[in-house]
Structure formats: C-alpha cells, structure tokens
mmCIF file of N, CA, C and O in Angstrom:
data_model
loop_
_atom_site.group_PDB
_atom_site.id
_atom_site.type_symbol
_atom_site.label_atom_id
_atom_site.label_comp_id
_atom_site.label_asym_id
_atom_site.label_seq_id
_atom_site.Cartn_x
_atom_site.Cartn_y
_atom_site.Cartn_z
ATOM 1 N N UNK A 1 -58.413 189.119 -4.297
ATOM 2 C CA UNK A 1 -58.431 190.186 -3.327
ATOM 3 C C UNK A 1 -58.174 189.587 -1.953
ATOM 4 O O UNK A 1 -58.786 188.606 -1.575
ATOM 5 N N UNK A 2 -57.252 190.179 -1.237
ATOM 6 C CA UNK A 2 -56.901 189.708 0.105
ATOM 7 C C UNK A 2 -57.644 190.498 1.174
ATOM 8 O O UNK A 2 -58.291 191.497 0.885
ATOM 9 N N UNK A 3 -57.511 190.044 2.407
ATOM 10 C CA UNK A 3 -58.177 190.705 3.527
ATOM 11 C C UNK A 3 -57.718 192.169 3.643
ATOM 12 O O UNK A 3 -58.532 193.059 3.883
ATOM 13 N N UNK A 4 -56.431 192.411 3.439
ATOM 14 C CA UNK A 4 -55.901 193.771 3.532
ATOM 15 C C UNK A 4 -56.481 194.662 2.433
ATOM 16 O O UNK A 4 -56.752 195.849 2.659
ATOM 17 N N UNK A 5 -56.691 194.108 1.241
ATOM 18 C CA UNK A 5 -57.290 194.880 0.148
ATOM 19 C C UNK A 5 -58.717 195.292 0.494
ATOM 20 O O UNK A 5 -59.136 196.412 0.203
ATOM 21 N N UNK A 6 -59.450 194.383 1.106
ATOM 22 C CA UNK A 6 -60.814 194.700 1.532
ATOM 23 C C UNK A 6 -60.786 195.790 2.596
ATOM 24 O O UNK A 6 -61.584 196.735 2.562
ATOM 25 N N UNK A 7 -59.846 195.693 3.546
ATOM 26 C CA UNK A 7 -59.719 196.702 4.598
ATOM 27 C C UNK A 7 -59.368 198.064 4.006
ATOM 28 O O UNK A 7 -59.918 199.090 4.434
ATOM 29 N N UNK A 8 -58.472 198.092 3.030
ATOM 30 C CA UNK A 8 -58.114 199.369 2.386
ATOM 31 C C UNK A 8 -59.334 200.007 1.721
ATOM 32 O O UNK A 8 -59.558 201.208 1.836
ATOM 33 N N UNK A 9 -60.102 199.196 1.007
ATOM 34 C CA UNK A 9 -61.294 199.706 0.327
ATOM 35 C C UNK A 9 -62.321 200.209 1.341
ATOM 36 O O UNK A 9 -62.942 201.256 1.142
ATOM 37 N N UNK A 10 -62.499 199.475 2.437
ATOM 38 C CA UNK A 10 -63.421 199.889 3.486
ATOM 39 C C UNK A 10 -62.970 201.208 4.110
ATOM 40 O O UNK A 10 -63.784 202.119 4.316
ATOM 41 N N UNK A 11 -61.687 201.331 4.403
ATOM 42 C CA UNK A 11 -61.146 202.560 4.989
ATOM 43 C C UNK A 11 -61.351 203.746 4.055
ATOM 44 O O UNK A 11 -61.734 204.838 4.497
ATOM 45 N N UNK A 12 -61.131 203.528 2.766
ATOM 46 C CA UNK A 12 -61.287 204.594 1.783
ATOM 47 C C UNK A 12 -62.750 205.021 1.663
ATOM 48 O O UNK A 12 -63.068 206.209 1.671
ATOM 49 N N UNK A 13 -63.655 204.050 1.580
ATOM 50 C CA UNK A 13 -65.075 204.369 1.381
ATOM 51 C C UNK A 13 -65.725 204.992 2.614
ATOM 52 O O UNK A 13 -66.606 205.826 2.496
ATOM 53 N N UNK A 14 -65.342 204.540 3.796
ATOM 54 C CA UNK A 14 -65.998 205.008 5.019
ATOM 55 C C UNK A 14 -65.202 206.076 5.769
ATOM 56 O O UNK A 14 -65.655 206.574 6.798
ATOM 57 N N UNK A 15 -64.001 206.404 5.290
ATOM 58 C CA UNK A 15 -63.203 207.455 5.925
ATOM 59 C C UNK A 15 -62.725 207.092 7.316
ATOM 60 O O UNK A 15 -62.696 207.945 8.212
ATOM 61 N N UNK A 16 -62.351 205.839 7.517
ATOM 62 C CA UNK A 16 -61.817 205.406 8.811
ATOM 63 C C UNK A 16 -60.369 204.981 8.624
ATOM 64 O O UNK A 16 -59.888 204.832 7.499
ATOM 65 N N UNK A 17 -59.677 204.780 9.727
ATOM 66 C CA UNK A 17 -58.262 204.398 9.640
ATOM 67 C C UNK A 17 -58.141 202.965 9.111
ATOM 68 O O UNK A 17 -59.044 202.137 9.272
ATOM 69 N N UNK A 18 -57.008 202.695 8.486
ATOM 70 C CA UNK A 18 -56.752 201.358 7.949
ATOM 71 C C UNK A 18 -56.714 200.322 9.062
ATOM 72 O O UNK A 18 -57.223 199.211 8.905
ATOM 73 N N UNK A 19 -56.136 200.682 10.189
ATOM 74 C CA UNK A 19 -56.056 199.760 11.325
ATOM 75 C C UNK A 19 -57.452 199.366 11.806
ATOM 76 O O UNK A 19 -57.734 198.201 12.062
ATOM 77 N N UNK A 20 -58.348 200.347 11.897
ATOM 78 C CA UNK A 20 -59.725 200.078 12.334
ATOM 79 C C UNK A 20 -60.461 199.233 11.295
ATOM 80 O O UNK A 20 -61.186 198.295 11.638
ATOM 81 N N UNK A 21 -60.276 199.568 10.026
ATOM 82 C CA UNK A 21 -60.925 198.814 8.951
ATOM 83 C C UNK A 21 -60.446 197.367 8.943
ATOM 84 O O UNK A 21 -61.245 196.442 8.779
ATOM 85 N N UNK A 22 -59.136 197.152 9.137
ATOM 86 C CA UNK A 22 -58.596 195.794 9.153
ATOM 87 C C UNK A 22 -59.165 195.006 10.337
ATOM 88 O O UNK A 22 -59.486 193.827 10.209
ATOM 89 N N UNK A 23 -59.318 195.674 11.482
ATOM 90 C CA UNK A 23 -59.888 195.009 12.663
ATOM 91 C C UNK A 23 -61.336 194.599 12.394
ATOM 92 O O UNK A 23 -61.756 193.499 12.779
ATOM 93 N N UNK A 24 -62.088 195.442 11.716
ATOM 94 C CA UNK A 24 -63.490 195.134 11.386
ATOM 95 C C UNK A 24 -63.564 193.940 10.440
ATOM 96 O O UNK A 24 -64.347 193.009 10.653
ATOM 97 N N UNK A 25 -62.747 193.966 9.390
ATOM 98 C CA UNK A 25 -62.747 192.873 8.406
ATOM 99 C C UNK A 25 -62.318 191.567 9.071
ATOM 100 O O UNK A 25 -62.946 190.524 8.873
ATOM 101 N N UNK A 26 -61.268 191.619 9.875
ATOM 102 C CA UNK A 26 -60.789 190.412 10.562
ATOM 103 C C UNK A 26 -61.845 189.844 11.500
ATOM 104 O O UNK A 26 -62.076 188.628 11.533
ATOM 105 N N UNK A 27 -62.495 190.717 12.249
ATOM 106 C CA UNK A 27 -63.533 190.265 13.186
ATOM 107 C C UNK A 27 -64.707 189.645 12.423
ATOM 108 O O UNK A 27 -65.257 188.624 12.844
ATOM 109 N N UNK A 28 -65.074 190.258 11.301
ATOM 110 C CA UNK A 28 -66.178 189.729 10.496
ATOM 111 C C UNK A 28 -65.870 188.327 10.007
ATOM 112 O O UNK A 28 -66.689 187.408 10.127
ATOM 113 N N UNK A 29 -64.675 188.143 9.447
ATOM 114 C CA UNK A 29 -64.304 186.822 8.944
ATOM 115 C C UNK A 29 -64.161 185.804 10.066
ATOM 116 O O UNK A 29 -64.471 184.621 9.889
ATOM 117 N N UNK A 30 -63.708 186.243 11.231
ATOM 118 C CA UNK A 30 -63.579 185.340 12.370
ATOM 119 C C UNK A 30 -64.952 184.836 12.814
ATOM 120 O O UNK A 30 -65.140 183.655 13.081
ATOM 121 N N UNK A 31 -65.928 185.742 12.874
ATOM 122 C CA UNK A 31 -67.300 185.356 13.241
ATOM 123 C C UNK A 31 -67.858 184.390 12.202
ATOM 124 O O UNK A 31 -68.493 183.382 12.547
ATOM 125 N N UNK A 32 -67.630 184.684 10.917
ATOM 126 C CA UNK A 32 -68.112 183.795 9.859
ATOM 127 C C UNK A 32 -67.498 182.405 10.008
ATOM 128 O O UNK A 32 -68.195 181.391 9.892
ATOM 129 N N UNK A 33 -66.196 182.347 10.269
ATOM 130 C CA UNK A 33 -65.510 181.071 10.442
ATOM 131 C C UNK A 33 -66.100 180.277 11.603
ATOM 132 O O UNK A 33 -66.368 179.080 11.483
ATOM 133 N N UNK A 34 -66.323 180.959 12.720
ATOM 134 C CA UNK A 34 -66.886 180.292 13.899
ATOM 135 C C UNK A 34 -68.280 179.742 13.623
ATOM 136 O O UNK A 34 -68.599 178.630 14.031
ATOM 137 N N UNK A 35 -69.097 180.506 12.924
ATOM 138 C CA UNK A 35 -70.455 180.061 12.624
ATOM 139 C C UNK A 35 -70.455 178.863 11.675
ATOM 140 O O UNK A 35 -71.255 177.945 11.836
ATOM 141 N N UNK A 36 -69.569 178.864 10.687
ATOM 142 C CA UNK A 36 -69.473 177.715 9.776
ATOM 143 C C UNK A 36 -69.024 176.476 10.539
ATOM 144 O O UNK A 36 -69.551 175.387 10.332
ATOM 145 N N UNK A 37 -68.058 176.648 11.458
ATOM 146 C CA UNK A 37 -67.589 175.507 12.255
ATOM 147 C C UNK A 37 -68.690 174.946 13.156
ATOM 148 O O UNK A 37 -68.713 173.759 13.450
ATOM 149 N N UNK A 38 -69.619 175.808 13.573
ATOM 150 C CA UNK A 38 -70.760 175.349 14.378
ATOM 151 C C UNK A 38 -71.808 174.647 13.523
ATOM 152 O O UNK A 38 -72.724 174.036 14.041
ATOM 153 N N UNK A 39 -71.683 174.782 12.198
ATOM 154 C CA UNK A 39 -72.651 174.162 11.303
ATOM 155 C C UNK A 39 -73.767 175.091 10.880
ATOM 156 O O UNK A 39 -74.737 174.652 10.266
ATOM 157 N N UNK A 40 -73.646 176.370 11.203
ATOM 158 C CA UNK A 40 -74.680 177.344 10.846
ATOM 159 C C UNK A 40 -74.479 177.866 9.428
ATOM 160 O O UNK A 40 -73.358 177.937 8.933
ATOM 161 N N UNK A 41 -75.578 178.265 8.817
ATOM 162 C CA UNK A 41 -75.552 178.817 7.465
ATOM 163 C C UNK A 41 -75.336 180.323 7.562
ATOM 164 O O UNK A 41 -75.872 180.980 8.454
ATOM 165 N N UNK A 42 -74.540 180.878 6.641
ATOM 166 C CA UNK A 42 -74.318 182.321 6.566
ATOM 167 C C UNK A 42 -74.848 182.787 5.225
ATOM 168 O O UNK A 42 -74.387 182.338 4.178
ATOM 169 N N UNK A 43 -75.831 183.681 5.267
ATOM 170 C CA UNK A 43 -76.430 184.190 4.033
ATOM 171 C C UNK A 43 -76.145 185.679 3.922
ATOM 172 O O UNK A 43 -76.484 186.454 4.810
ATOM 173 N N UNK A 44 -75.493 186.076 2.841
ATOM 174 C CA UNK A 44 -75.206 187.481 2.577
ATOM 175 C C UNK A 44 -75.984 187.847 1.323
ATOM 176 O O UNK A 44 -75.642 187.415 0.217
ATOM 177 N N UNK A 45 -77.057 188.613 1.509
ATOM 178 C CA UNK A 45 -77.936 188.967 0.393
ATOM 179 C C UNK A 45 -77.142 189.649 -0.716
ATOM 180 O O UNK A 45 -76.337 190.524 -0.468
ATOM 181 N N UNK A 46 -77.373 189.211 -1.937
ATOM 182 C CA UNK A 46 -76.706 189.786 -3.091
ATOM 183 C C UNK A 46 -75.353 189.170 -3.390
ATOM 184 O O UNK A 46 -74.784 189.402 -4.447
ATOM 185 N N UNK A 47 -74.800 188.391 -2.454
ATOM 186 C CA UNK A 47 -73.500 187.736 -2.666
ATOM 187 C C UNK A 47 -73.669 186.222 -2.743
ATOM 188 O O UNK A 47 -73.310 185.611 -3.738
ATOM 189 N N UNK A 48 -74.211 185.621 -1.677
ATOM 190 C CA UNK A 48 -74.406 184.178 -1.688
ATOM 191 C C UNK A 48 -74.540 183.602 -0.293
ATOM 192 O O UNK A 48 -74.677 184.322 0.684
ATOM 193 N N UNK A 49 -74.465 182.275 -0.228
ATOM 194 C CA UNK A 49 -74.666 181.547 1.014
ATOM 195 C C UNK A 49 -73.501 180.595 1.262
ATOM 196 O O UNK A 49 -73.072 179.872 0.366
ATOM 197 N N UNK A 50 -72.992 180.630 2.496
ATOM 198 C CA UNK A 50 -71.968 179.688 2.946
ATOM 199 C C UNK A 50 -72.653 178.681 3.848
ATOM 200 O O UNK A 50 -73.460 179.049 4.692
ATOM 201 N N UNK A 51 -72.328 177.412 3.678
ATOM 202 C CA UNK A 51 -72.854 176.385 4.571
ATOM 203 C C UNK A 51 -71.876 175.226 4.644
ATOM 204 O O UNK A 51 -70.993 175.100 3.816
ATOM 205 N N UNK A 52 -72.077 174.395 5.640
ATOM 206 C CA UNK A 52 -71.233 173.227 5.841
ATOM 207 C C UNK A 52 -71.945 172.004 5.279
ATOM 208 O O UNK A 52 -73.117 171.780 5.582
ATOM 209 N N UNK A 53 -71.272 171.258 4.437
ATOM 210 C CA UNK A 53 -71.847 170.037 3.862
ATOM 211 C C UNK A 53 -71.111 168.836 4.453
ATOM 212 O O UNK A 53 -69.942 168.919 4.787
ATOM 213 N N UNK A 54 -71.829 167.737 4.541
ATOM 214 C CA UNK A 54 -71.261 166.499 5.078
ATOM 215 C C UNK A 54 -71.227 165.448 3.994
ATOM 216 O O UNK A 54 -72.220 165.224 3.311
ATOM 217 N N UNK A 55 -70.083 164.843 3.829
ATOM 218 C CA UNK A 55 -69.966 163.709 2.913
ATOM 219 C C UNK A 55 -69.844 162.461 3.797
ATOM 220 O O UNK A 55 -68.894 162.339 4.569
ATOM 221 N N UNK A 56 -70.799 161.552 3.713
ATOM 222 C CA UNK A 56 -70.778 160.377 4.601
ATOM 223 C C UNK A 56 -69.595 159.463 4.300
ATOM 224 O O UNK A 56 -69.039 159.469 3.201
ATOM 225 N N UNK A 57 -69.238 158.659 5.306
ATOM 226 C CA UNK A 57 -68.176 157.679 5.121
ATOM 227 C C UNK A 57 -68.608 156.620 4.117
ATOM 228 O O UNK A 57 -69.800 156.330 3.988
ATOM 229 N N UNK A 58 -67.644 156.074 3.399
ATOM 230 C CA UNK A 58 -67.994 155.086 2.361
ATOM 231 C C UNK A 58 -66.782 154.221 2.050
ATOM 232 O O UNK A 58 -65.652 154.566 2.372
ATOM 233 N N UNK A 59 -67.058 153.128 1.400
ATOM 234 C CA UNK A 59 -65.979 152.263 0.918
ATOM 235 C C UNK A 59 -65.646 152.660 -0.511
ATOM 236 O O UNK A 59 -66.544 152.866 -1.330
ATOM 237 N N UNK A 60 -64.358 152.773 -0.790
ATOM 238 C CA UNK A 60 -63.906 153.103 -2.143
ATOM 239 C C UNK A 60 -62.851 152.083 -2.553
ATOM 240 O O UNK A 60 -62.232 151.441 -1.723
ATOM 241 N N UNK A 61 -62.666 151.958 -3.851
ATOM 242 C CA UNK A 61 -61.704 150.992 -4.375
ATOM 243 C C UNK A 61 -60.485 151.735 -4.908
ATOM 244 O O UNK A 61 -60.609 152.681 -5.683
ATOM 245 N N UNK A 62 -59.312 151.285 -4.500
ATOM 246 C CA UNK A 62 -58.065 151.831 -5.029
ATOM 247 C C UNK A 62 -57.944 151.331 -6.472
ATOM 248 O O UNK A 62 -57.847 150.131 -6.711
ATOM 249 N N UNK A 63 -57.940 152.231 -7.461
ATOM 250 C CA UNK A 63 -57.926 151.780 -8.857
ATOM 251 C C UNK A 63 -56.647 151.045 -9.257
ATOM 252 O O UNK A 63 -56.672 150.207 -10.152
ATOM 253 N N UNK A 64 -55.554 151.328 -8.573
ATOM 254 C CA UNK A 64 -54.283 150.688 -8.927
ATOM 255 C C UNK A 64 -54.210 149.255 -8.406
ATOM 256 O O UNK A 64 -53.790 148.346 -9.127
ATOM 257 N N UNK A 65 -54.636 149.061 -7.140
ATOM 258 C CA UNK A 65 -54.510 147.731 -6.532
ATOM 259 C C UNK A 65 -55.821 146.959 -6.485
ATOM 260 O O UNK A 65 -55.814 145.744 -6.320
ATOM 261 N N UNK A 66 -56.939 147.666 -6.575
ATOM 262 C CA UNK A 66 -58.236 147.008 -6.493
ATOM 263 C C UNK A 66 -58.700 146.742 -5.074
ATOM 264 O O UNK A 66 -59.756 146.163 -4.865
ATOM 265 N N UNK A 67 -57.921 147.169 -4.079
ATOM 266 C CA UNK A 67 -58.254 146.936 -2.681
ATOM 267 C C UNK A 67 -59.292 147.963 -2.234
ATOM 268 O O UNK A 67 -59.185 149.148 -2.530
ATOM 269 N N UNK A 68 -60.316 147.501 -1.509
ATOM 270 C CA UNK A 68 -61.322 148.400 -0.965
ATOM 271 C C UNK A 68 -60.837 148.964 0.360
ATOM 272 O O UNK A 68 -60.311 148.241 1.200
ATOM 273 N N UNK A 69 -61.017 150.267 0.543
ATOM 274 C CA UNK A 69 -60.667 150.924 1.800
ATOM 275 C C UNK A 69 -61.845 151.792 2.220
ATOM 276 O O UNK A 69 -62.644 152.224 1.388
ATOM 277 N N UNK A 70 -61.930 152.046 3.526
ATOM 278 C CA UNK A 70 -62.999 152.887 4.052
ATOM 279 C C UNK A 70 -62.484 154.315 4.189
ATOM 280 O O UNK A 70 -61.420 154.552 4.760
ATOM 281 N N UNK A 71 -63.249 155.272 3.673
ATOM 282 C CA UNK A 71 -62.921 156.685 3.808
ATOM 283 C C UNK A 71 -63.901 157.267 4.821
ATOM 284 O O UNK A 71 -65.112 157.133 4.660
ATOM 285 N N UNK A 72 -63.360 157.912 5.878
ATOM 286 C CA UNK A 72 -64.196 158.474 6.931
ATOM 287 C C UNK A 72 -65.060 159.606 6.394
ATOM 288 O O UNK A 72 -64.753 160.200 5.368
ATOM 289 N N UNK A 73 -66.136 159.916 7.126
ATOM 290 C CA UNK A 73 -66.983 161.037 6.721
ATOM 291 C C UNK A 73 -66.183 162.329 6.798
ATOM 292 O O UNK A 73 -65.254 162.458 7.591
ATOM 293 N N UNK A 74 -66.543 163.274 5.913
ATOM 294 C CA UNK A 74 -65.837 164.548 5.846
ATOM 295 C C UNK A 74 -66.837 165.686 5.821
ATOM 296 O O UNK A 74 -67.961 165.538 5.336
ATOM 297 N N UNK A 75 -66.413 166.812 6.340
ATOM 298 C CA UNK A 75 -67.195 168.040 6.270
ATOM 299 C C UNK A 75 -66.406 169.036 5.437
ATOM 300 O O UNK A 75 -65.186 169.098 5.530
ATOM 301 N N UNK A 76 -67.122 169.821 4.637
ATOM 302 C CA UNK A 76 -66.439 170.816 3.819
ATOM 303 C C UNK A 76 -67.364 172.007 3.592
ATOM 304 O O UNK A 76 -68.581 171.859 3.538
ATOM 305 N N UNK A 77 -66.785 173.213 3.483
ATOM 306 C CA UNK A 77 -67.607 174.399 3.269
ATOM 307 C C UNK A 77 -68.071 174.484 1.825
ATOM 308 O O UNK A 77 -67.355 174.088 0.909
ATOM 309 N N UNK A 78 -69.276 174.979 1.636
ATOM 310 C CA UNK A 78 -69.828 175.170 0.286
ATOM 311 C C UNK A 78 -70.282 176.618 0.167
ATOM 312 O O UNK A 78 -70.769 177.206 1.131
ATOM 313 N N UNK A 79 -70.131 177.179 -1.002
ATOM 314 C CA UNK A 79 -70.603 178.527 -1.281
ATOM 315 C C UNK A 79 -71.497 178.478 -2.497
ATOM 316 O O UNK A 79 -71.130 177.910 -3.524
ATOM 317 N N UNK A 80 -72.681 179.042 -2.370
ATOM 318 C CA UNK A 80 -73.611 179.105 -3.489
ATOM 319 C C UNK A 80 -73.852 180.581 -3.808
ATOM 320 O O UNK A 80 -74.258 181.364 -2.941
ATOM 321 N N UNK A 81 -73.584 180.967 -5.041
ATOM 322 C CA UNK A 81 -73.708 182.349 -5.475
ATOM 323 C C UNK A 81 -75.181 182.753 -5.521
ATOM 324 O O UNK A 81 -76.027 181.971 -5.945
ATOM 325 N N UNK A 82 -75.467 183.993 -5.116
ATOM 326 C CA UNK A 82 -76.828 184.515 -5.171
ATOM 327 C C UNK A 82 -77.275 184.644 -6.623
ATOM 328 O O UNK A 82 -76.473 184.921 -7.511
ATOM 329 N N UNK A 83 -78.569 184.440 -6.844
ATOM 330 C CA UNK A 83 -79.109 184.522 -8.208
ATOM 331 C C UNK A 83 -78.855 185.880 -8.837
ATOM 332 O O UNK A 83 -78.505 185.972 -10.011
ATOM 333 N N UNK A 84 -79.022 186.946 -8.055
ATOM 334 C CA UNK A 84 -78.840 188.292 -8.608
ATOM 335 C C UNK A 84 -77.399 188.516 -9.067
ATOM 336 O O UNK A 84 -77.166 189.099 -10.133
ATOM 337 N N UNK A 85 -76.415 188.028 -8.306
ATOM 338 C CA UNK A 85 -75.014 188.163 -8.698
ATOM 339 C C UNK A 85 -74.707 187.309 -9.923
ATOM 340 O O UNK A 85 -74.007 187.745 -10.844
ATOM 341 N N UNK A 86 -75.274 186.112 -9.954
ATOM 342 C CA UNK A 86 -75.065 185.225 -11.102
ATOM 343 C C UNK A 86 -75.617 185.855 -12.381
ATOM 344 O O UNK A 86 -74.996 185.811 -13.434
ATOM 345 N N UNK A 87 -76.789 186.487 -12.262
ATOM 346 C CA UNK A 87 -77.392 187.145 -13.426
ATOM 347 C C UNK A 87 -76.530 188.319 -13.889
ATOM 348 O O UNK A 87 -76.346 188.514 -15.083
ATOM 349 N N UNK A 88 -75.990 189.096 -12.960
ATOM 350 C CA UNK A 88 -75.123 190.223 -13.322
ATOM 351 C C UNK A 88 -73.846 189.734 -13.998
ATOM 352 O O UNK A 88 -73.368 190.330 -14.961
ATOM 353 N N UNK A 89 -73.281 188.662 -13.485
ATOM 354 C CA UNK A 89 -72.061 188.097 -14.079
ATOM 355 C C UNK A 89 -72.275 187.638 -15.501
ATOM 356 O O UNK A 89 -71.387 187.737 -16.345
ATOM 357 N N UNK A 90 -73.467 187.137 -15.790
ATOM 358 C CA UNK A 90 -73.771 186.631 -17.117
ATOM 359 C C UNK A 90 -74.456 187.668 -18.004
ATOM 360 O O UNK A 90 -74.938 187.328 -19.089
ATOM 361 N N UNK A 91 -74.486 188.929 -17.558
ATOM 362 C CA UNK A 91 -75.021 190.020 -18.370
ATOM 363 C C UNK A 91 -76.511 189.973 -18.589
ATOM 364 O O UNK A 91 -77.017 190.495 -19.577
ATOM 365 N N UNK A 92 -77.252 189.384 -17.663
ATOM 366 C CA UNK A 92 -78.713 189.285 -17.810
ATOM 367 C C UNK A 92 -79.433 190.414 -17.104
ATOM 368 O O UNK A 92 -80.643 190.536 -17.232
ATOM 369 N N UNK A 93 -78.724 191.236 -16.349
ATOM 370 C CA UNK A 93 -79.346 192.382 -15.662
ATOM 371 C C UNK A 93 -78.728 193.668 -16.114
ATOM 372 O O UNK A 93 -77.586 193.790 -16.373
#
C-alpha cells in the first residue's frame, strides 16, 4: 500500500477531499520521519513501535582476502509489531 492508497482510504472513510487527505498523510509521515531522525520512539497502539537502533563500529574480516577492515557505526530504523496485531495475524484472537 502506497501513501496515495492510504490517502484515498482516508478520504473515503472521513468524507474529505483527496487533496486534503494526502496532505494529512504526508504531514503525518513527515513528522514521524523527523522524530525518528531525532532518535525518538514512535508508538502507535495496536500497530507497533518505530525506533532508531545503533550498531557500534567494529572490525570485520573480508572472507575473500582475510584482511580486517573497520566498519563505522550505523543507525537504522526498527519496527516492532504490537502484540495484539501479532496475535490477530496468527489467528489467536
């Protein structure tokens, strides 16, 4: 599902224009992006949690040459599904 699909569904359910719905969806995702970049956690009840994880820098070995190289620390977004959604997906509710 794309951003436009979400906007269409929002417009249909709430009876607003597609342009307004798309602006709402875009603004929501923009705020979420900014908060993740700041390192803040985003929790959406019933859906899950977005957070930023840090992988520290480390030395790794190139398997082909055997040479050790240093890989810088990295940050990456993580999403953890809410328990209630996970239970519904697995037919437990």
